[in-house]
Coordinates of N, CA and C in Angstrom, one line a residue:
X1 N 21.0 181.7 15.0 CA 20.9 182.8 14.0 C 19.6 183.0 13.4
X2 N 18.8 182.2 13.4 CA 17.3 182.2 12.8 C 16.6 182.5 13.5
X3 N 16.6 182.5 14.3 CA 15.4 183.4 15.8 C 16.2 184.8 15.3
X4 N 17.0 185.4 14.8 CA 17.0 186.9 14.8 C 17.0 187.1 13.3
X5 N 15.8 186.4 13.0 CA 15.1 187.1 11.4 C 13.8 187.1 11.6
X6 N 13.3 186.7 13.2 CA 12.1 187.0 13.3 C 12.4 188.2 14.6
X7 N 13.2 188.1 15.2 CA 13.3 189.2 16.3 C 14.9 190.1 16.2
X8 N 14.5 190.9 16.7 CA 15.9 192.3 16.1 C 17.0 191.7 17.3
X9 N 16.5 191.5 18.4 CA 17.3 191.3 19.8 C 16.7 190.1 21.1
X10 N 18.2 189.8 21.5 CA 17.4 189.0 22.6 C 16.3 189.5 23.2
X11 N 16.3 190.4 23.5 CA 15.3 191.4 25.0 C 13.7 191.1 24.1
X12 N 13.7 191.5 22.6 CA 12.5 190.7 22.0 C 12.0 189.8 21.9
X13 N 13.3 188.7 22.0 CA 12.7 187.6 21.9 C 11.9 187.2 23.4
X14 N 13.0 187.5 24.4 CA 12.6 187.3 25.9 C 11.0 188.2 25.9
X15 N 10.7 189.4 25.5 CA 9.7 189.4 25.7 C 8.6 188.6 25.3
X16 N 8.7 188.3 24.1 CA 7.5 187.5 23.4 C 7.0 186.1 24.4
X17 N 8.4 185.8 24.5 CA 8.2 184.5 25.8 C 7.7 184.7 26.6
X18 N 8.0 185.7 27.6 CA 7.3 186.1 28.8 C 5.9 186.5 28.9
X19 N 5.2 187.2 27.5 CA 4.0 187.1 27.0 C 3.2 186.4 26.8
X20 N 4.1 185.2 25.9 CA 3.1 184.0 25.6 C 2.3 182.9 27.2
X21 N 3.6 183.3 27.9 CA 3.6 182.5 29.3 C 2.4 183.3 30.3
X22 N 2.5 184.5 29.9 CA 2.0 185.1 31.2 C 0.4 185.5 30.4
X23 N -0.2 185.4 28.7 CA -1.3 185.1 28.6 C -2.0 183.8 28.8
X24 N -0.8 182.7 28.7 CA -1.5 181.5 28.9 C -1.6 181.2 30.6
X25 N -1.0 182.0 31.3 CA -1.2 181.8 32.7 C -2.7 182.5 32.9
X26 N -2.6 183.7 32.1 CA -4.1 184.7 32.4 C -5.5 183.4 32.7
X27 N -5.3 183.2 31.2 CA -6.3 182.1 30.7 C -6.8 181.1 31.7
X28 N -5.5 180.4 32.2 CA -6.2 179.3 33.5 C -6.4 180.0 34.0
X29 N -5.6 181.4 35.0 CA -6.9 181.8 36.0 C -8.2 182.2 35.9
X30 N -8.6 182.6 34.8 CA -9.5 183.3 33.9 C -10.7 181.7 34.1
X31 N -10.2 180.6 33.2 CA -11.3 179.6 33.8 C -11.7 179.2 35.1
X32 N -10.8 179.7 36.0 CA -11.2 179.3 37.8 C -12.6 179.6 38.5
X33 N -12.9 181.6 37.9 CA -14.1 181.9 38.2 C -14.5 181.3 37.6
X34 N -15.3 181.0 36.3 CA -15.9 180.0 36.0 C -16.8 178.6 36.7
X35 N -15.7 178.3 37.7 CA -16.1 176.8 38.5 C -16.9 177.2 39.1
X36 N -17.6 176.2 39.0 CA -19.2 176.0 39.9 C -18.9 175.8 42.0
X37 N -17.8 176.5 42.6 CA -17.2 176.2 43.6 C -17.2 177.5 44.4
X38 N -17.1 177.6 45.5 CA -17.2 178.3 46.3 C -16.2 179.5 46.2
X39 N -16.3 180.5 46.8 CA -15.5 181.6 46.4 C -14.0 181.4 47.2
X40 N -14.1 180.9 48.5 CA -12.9 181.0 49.0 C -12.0 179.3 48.2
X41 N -12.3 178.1 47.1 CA -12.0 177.5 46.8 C -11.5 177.9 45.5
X42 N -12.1 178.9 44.8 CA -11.5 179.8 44.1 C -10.5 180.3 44.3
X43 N -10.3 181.1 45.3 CA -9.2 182.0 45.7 C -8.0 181.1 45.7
X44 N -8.4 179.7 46.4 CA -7.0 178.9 47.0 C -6.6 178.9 45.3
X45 N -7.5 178.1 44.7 CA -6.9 177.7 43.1 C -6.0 179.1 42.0
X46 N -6.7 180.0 42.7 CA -5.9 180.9 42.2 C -4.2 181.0 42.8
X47 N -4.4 180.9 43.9 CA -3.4 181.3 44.9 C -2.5 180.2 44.4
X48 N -3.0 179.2 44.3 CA -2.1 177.6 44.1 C -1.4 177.6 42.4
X49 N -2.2 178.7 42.0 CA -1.6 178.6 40.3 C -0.8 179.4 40.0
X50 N -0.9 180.6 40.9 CA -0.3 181.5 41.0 C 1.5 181.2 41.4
X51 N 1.6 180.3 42.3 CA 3.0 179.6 42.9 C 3.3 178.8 42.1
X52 N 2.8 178.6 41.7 CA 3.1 177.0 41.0 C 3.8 177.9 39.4
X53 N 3.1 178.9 39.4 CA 3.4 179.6 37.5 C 4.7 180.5 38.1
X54 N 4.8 180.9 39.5 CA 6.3 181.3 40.0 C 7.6 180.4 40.0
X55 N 6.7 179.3 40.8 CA 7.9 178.3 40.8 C 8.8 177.9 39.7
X56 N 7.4 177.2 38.8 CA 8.2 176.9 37.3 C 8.8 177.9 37.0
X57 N 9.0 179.1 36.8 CA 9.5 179.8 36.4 C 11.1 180.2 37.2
X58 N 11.2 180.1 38.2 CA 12.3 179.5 39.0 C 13.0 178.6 38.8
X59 N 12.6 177.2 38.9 CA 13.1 176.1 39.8 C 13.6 175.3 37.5
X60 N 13.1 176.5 36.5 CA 13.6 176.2 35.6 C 14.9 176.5 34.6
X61 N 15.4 177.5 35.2 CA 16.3 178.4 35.4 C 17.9 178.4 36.3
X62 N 19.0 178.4 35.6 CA 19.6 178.4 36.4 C 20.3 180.2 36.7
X63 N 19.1 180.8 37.1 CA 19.7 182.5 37.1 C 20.7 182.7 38.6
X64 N 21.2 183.6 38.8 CA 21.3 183.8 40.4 C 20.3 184.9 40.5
X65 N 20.4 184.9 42.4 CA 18.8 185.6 42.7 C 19.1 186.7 42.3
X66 N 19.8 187.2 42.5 CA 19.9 188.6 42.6 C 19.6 189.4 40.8
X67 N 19.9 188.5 39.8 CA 19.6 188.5 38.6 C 18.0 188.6 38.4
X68 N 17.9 187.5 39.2 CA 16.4 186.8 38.1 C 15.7 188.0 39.4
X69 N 15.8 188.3 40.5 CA 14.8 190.1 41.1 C 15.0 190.8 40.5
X70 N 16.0 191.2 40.0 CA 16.0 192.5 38.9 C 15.3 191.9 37.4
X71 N 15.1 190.9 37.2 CA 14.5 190.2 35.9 C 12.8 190.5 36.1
X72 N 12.4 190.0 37.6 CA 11.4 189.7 37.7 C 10.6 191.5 37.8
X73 N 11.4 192.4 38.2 CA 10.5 193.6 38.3 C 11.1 194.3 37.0
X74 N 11.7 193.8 36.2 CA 11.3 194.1 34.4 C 10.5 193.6 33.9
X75 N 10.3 192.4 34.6 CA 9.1 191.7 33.7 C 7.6 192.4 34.2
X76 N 7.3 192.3 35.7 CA 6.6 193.4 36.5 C 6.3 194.5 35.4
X77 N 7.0 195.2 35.3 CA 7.0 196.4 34.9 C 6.6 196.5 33.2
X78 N 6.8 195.7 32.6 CA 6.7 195.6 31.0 C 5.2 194.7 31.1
X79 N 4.7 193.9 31.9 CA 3.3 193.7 31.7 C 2.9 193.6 32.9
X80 N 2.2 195.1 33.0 CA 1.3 195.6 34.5 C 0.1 195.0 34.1
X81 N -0.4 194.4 32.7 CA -1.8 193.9 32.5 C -2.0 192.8 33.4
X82 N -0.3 192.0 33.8 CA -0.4 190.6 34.2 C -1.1 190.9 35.6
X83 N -0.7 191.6 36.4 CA -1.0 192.2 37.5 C -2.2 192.5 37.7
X84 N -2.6 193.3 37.0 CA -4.0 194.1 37.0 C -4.9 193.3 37.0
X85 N -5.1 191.9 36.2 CA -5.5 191.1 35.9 C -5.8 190.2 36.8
X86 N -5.0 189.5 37.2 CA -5.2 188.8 38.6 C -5.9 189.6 39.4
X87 N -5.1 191.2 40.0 CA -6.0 191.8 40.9 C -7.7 191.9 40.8
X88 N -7.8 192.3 39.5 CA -9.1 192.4 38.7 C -10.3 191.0 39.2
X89 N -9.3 189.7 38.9 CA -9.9 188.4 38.8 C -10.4 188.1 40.6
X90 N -9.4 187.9 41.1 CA -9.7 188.4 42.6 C -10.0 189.2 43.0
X91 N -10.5 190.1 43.0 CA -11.7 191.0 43.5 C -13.0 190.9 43.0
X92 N -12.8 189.9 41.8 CA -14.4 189.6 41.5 C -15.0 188.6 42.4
X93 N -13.9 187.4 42.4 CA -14.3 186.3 43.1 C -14.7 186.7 44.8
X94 N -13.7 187.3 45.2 CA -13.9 188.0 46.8 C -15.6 188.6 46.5
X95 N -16.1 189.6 45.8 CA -17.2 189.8 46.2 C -18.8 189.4 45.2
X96 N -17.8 188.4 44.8 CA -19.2 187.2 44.5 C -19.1 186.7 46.0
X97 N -18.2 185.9 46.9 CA -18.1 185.6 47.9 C -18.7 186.6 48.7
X98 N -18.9 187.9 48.5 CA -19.3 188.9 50.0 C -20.8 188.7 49.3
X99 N -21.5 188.9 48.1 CA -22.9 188.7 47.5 C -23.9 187.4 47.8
X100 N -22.8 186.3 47.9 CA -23.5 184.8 48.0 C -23.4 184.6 49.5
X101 N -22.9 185.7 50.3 CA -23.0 185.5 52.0 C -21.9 184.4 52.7
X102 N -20.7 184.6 52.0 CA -19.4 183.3 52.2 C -18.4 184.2 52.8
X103 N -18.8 185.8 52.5 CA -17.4 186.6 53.2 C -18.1 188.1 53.4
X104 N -17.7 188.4 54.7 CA -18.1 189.1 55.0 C -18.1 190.5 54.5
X105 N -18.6 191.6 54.5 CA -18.7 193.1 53.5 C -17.0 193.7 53.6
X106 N -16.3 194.0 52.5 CA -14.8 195.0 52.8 C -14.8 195.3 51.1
X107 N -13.7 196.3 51.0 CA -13.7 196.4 50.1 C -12.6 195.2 49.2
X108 N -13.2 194.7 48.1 CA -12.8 193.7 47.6 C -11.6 193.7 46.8
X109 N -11.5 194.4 46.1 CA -10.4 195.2 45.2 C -9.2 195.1 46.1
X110 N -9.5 196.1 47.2 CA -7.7 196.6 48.0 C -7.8 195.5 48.6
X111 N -8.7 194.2 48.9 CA -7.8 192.9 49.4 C -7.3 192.0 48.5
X112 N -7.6 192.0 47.1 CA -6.8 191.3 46.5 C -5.5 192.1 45.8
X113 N -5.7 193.3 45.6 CA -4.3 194.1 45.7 C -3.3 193.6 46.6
X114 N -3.4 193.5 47.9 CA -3.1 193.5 49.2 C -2.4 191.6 49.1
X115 N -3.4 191.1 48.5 CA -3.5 189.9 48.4 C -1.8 189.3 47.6
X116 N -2.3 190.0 46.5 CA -0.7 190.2 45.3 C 0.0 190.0 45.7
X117 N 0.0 191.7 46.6 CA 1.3 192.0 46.9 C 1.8 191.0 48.4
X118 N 1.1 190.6 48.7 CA 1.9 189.6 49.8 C 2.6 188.6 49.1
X119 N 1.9 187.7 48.7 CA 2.4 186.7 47.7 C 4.2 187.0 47.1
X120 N 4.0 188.5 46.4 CA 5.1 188.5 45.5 C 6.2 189.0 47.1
X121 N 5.4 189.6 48.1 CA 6.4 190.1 49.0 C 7.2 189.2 49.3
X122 N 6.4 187.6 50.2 CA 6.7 186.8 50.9 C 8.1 186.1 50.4
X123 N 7.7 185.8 48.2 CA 8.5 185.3 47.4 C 9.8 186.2 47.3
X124 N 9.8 187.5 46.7 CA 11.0 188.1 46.9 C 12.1 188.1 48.3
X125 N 11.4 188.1 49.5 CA 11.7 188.2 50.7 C 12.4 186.8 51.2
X126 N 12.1 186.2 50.5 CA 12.9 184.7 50.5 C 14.1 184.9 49.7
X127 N 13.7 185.2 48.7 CA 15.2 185.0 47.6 C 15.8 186.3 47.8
X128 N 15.2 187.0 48.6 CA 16.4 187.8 49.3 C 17.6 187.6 50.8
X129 N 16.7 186.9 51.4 CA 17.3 186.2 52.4 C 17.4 184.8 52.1
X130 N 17.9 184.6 50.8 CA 18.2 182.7 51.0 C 20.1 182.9 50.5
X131 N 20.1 182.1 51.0 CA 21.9 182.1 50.9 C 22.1 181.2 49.9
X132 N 21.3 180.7 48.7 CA 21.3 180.5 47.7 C 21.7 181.8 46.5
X133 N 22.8 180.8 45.6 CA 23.4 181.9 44.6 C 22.8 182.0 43.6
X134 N 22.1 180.3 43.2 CA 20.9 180.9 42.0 C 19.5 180.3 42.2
X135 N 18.5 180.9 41.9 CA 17.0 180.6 42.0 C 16.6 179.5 42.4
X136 N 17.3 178.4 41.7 CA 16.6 177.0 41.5 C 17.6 176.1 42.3
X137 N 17.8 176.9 43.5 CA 18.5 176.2 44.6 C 17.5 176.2 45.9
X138 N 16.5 177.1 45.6 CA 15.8 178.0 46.5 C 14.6 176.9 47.0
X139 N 14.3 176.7 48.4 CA 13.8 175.9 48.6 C 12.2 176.4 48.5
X140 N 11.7 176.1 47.4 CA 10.7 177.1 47.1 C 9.5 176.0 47.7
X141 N 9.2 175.1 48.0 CA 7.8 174.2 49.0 C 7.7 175.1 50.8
X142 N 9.1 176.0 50.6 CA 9.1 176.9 51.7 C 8.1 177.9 51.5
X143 N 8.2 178.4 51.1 CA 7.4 179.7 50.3 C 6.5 179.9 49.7
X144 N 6.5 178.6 49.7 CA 4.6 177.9 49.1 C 3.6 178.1 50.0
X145 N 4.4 177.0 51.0 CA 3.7 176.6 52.1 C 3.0 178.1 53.2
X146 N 4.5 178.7 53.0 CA 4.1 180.4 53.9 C 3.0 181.2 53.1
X147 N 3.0 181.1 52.2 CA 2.1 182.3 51.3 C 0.3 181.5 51.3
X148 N 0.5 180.2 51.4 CA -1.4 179.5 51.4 C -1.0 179.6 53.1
X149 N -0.7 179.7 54.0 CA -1.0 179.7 55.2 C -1.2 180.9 55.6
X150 N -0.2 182.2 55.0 CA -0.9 183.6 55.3 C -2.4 184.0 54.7
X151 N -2.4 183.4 52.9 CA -3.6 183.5 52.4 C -5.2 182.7 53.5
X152 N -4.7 181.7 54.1 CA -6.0 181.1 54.8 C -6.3 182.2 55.8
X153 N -5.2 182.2 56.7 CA -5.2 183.4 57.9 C -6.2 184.5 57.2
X154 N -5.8 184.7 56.4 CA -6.8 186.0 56.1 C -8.4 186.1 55.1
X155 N -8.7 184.9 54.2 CA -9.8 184.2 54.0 C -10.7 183.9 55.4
X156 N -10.0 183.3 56.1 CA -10.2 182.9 57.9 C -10.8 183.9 58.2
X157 N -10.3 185.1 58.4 CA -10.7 186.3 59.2 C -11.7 186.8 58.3
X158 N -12.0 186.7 57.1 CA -13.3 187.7 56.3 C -14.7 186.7 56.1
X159 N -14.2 185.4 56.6 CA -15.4 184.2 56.6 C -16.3 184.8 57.2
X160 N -17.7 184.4 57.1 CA -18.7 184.4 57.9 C -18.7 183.2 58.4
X161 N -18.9 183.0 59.6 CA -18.9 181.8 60.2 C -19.8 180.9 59.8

């Protein structure tokens, strides 16, 4: 009853949460450019923080899927900064990488757009074909593993040899 003398409704409270989570996720990726490391070792650290801030967020929960997908593209939807941001952050790193001669010339932006949206594809695309009823049944080291092997494949292909 004391959490609703600072918040009118659950859905406020749930937001502030999902806020506080998804600025302090900003933040680590935000230090990654930073590192003194190469652009495509950037990318992975992004890529790897990125799953890892999905996972927990799964594998802590006991939602069913079909719940926590309609959860996830309200949360989607109520902070497009979270999005933008990452996109934003990788497309810097990608063409510090095409500037320091580690990846070849494209447009950097629509591959980490591109980049996102696989990631989030590959993950929904699971928890929509898993015969799992709630999230944190979901064999998610599956889906880890697919999303840094699609991400190399395509790091791979923009390398300069």
């Amino acid at each position: 009853n004391s959490l609703y003398y600072y918040y009118e409704s659950k859905e406020a409270l749930f937001y502030d949460i999902i806020t506080c989570e998804v600025e302090d996720h900003i933040k680590l990726q935000n230090a990654v450019f930073d590192k003194n490391i190469s652009a495509e070792k950037k990318i992975n650290e992004i890529v790897n923080n990125l799953i890892s801030f999905i996972k927990e967020r799964t594998t802590r929960y006991s939602i069913r899927v079909k719940s926590y997908i309609e959860i996830a593209k309200v949360i989607r939807n109520s902070h497009p900064k979270f999005s933008r941001t990452e996109c934003d952050l990788l497309g810097k790193i990608i063409n510090q990488g095409i500037k320091n001669g580690e990846f070849k010339k494209h447009n950097a932006e629509e591959l980490a757009e591109d980049l996102k949206m696989l990631i989030e594809s590959i993950t929904i695309a699971n928890y929509s074909l898993s015969d799992s009823e709630f999230v944190n049944e979901i064999d998610y080291d599956t889906i880890s593993a697919t999303i840094v092997r699609m991400v190399k494949y395509i790091i791979d292909g923009i390398k300069i040899k």
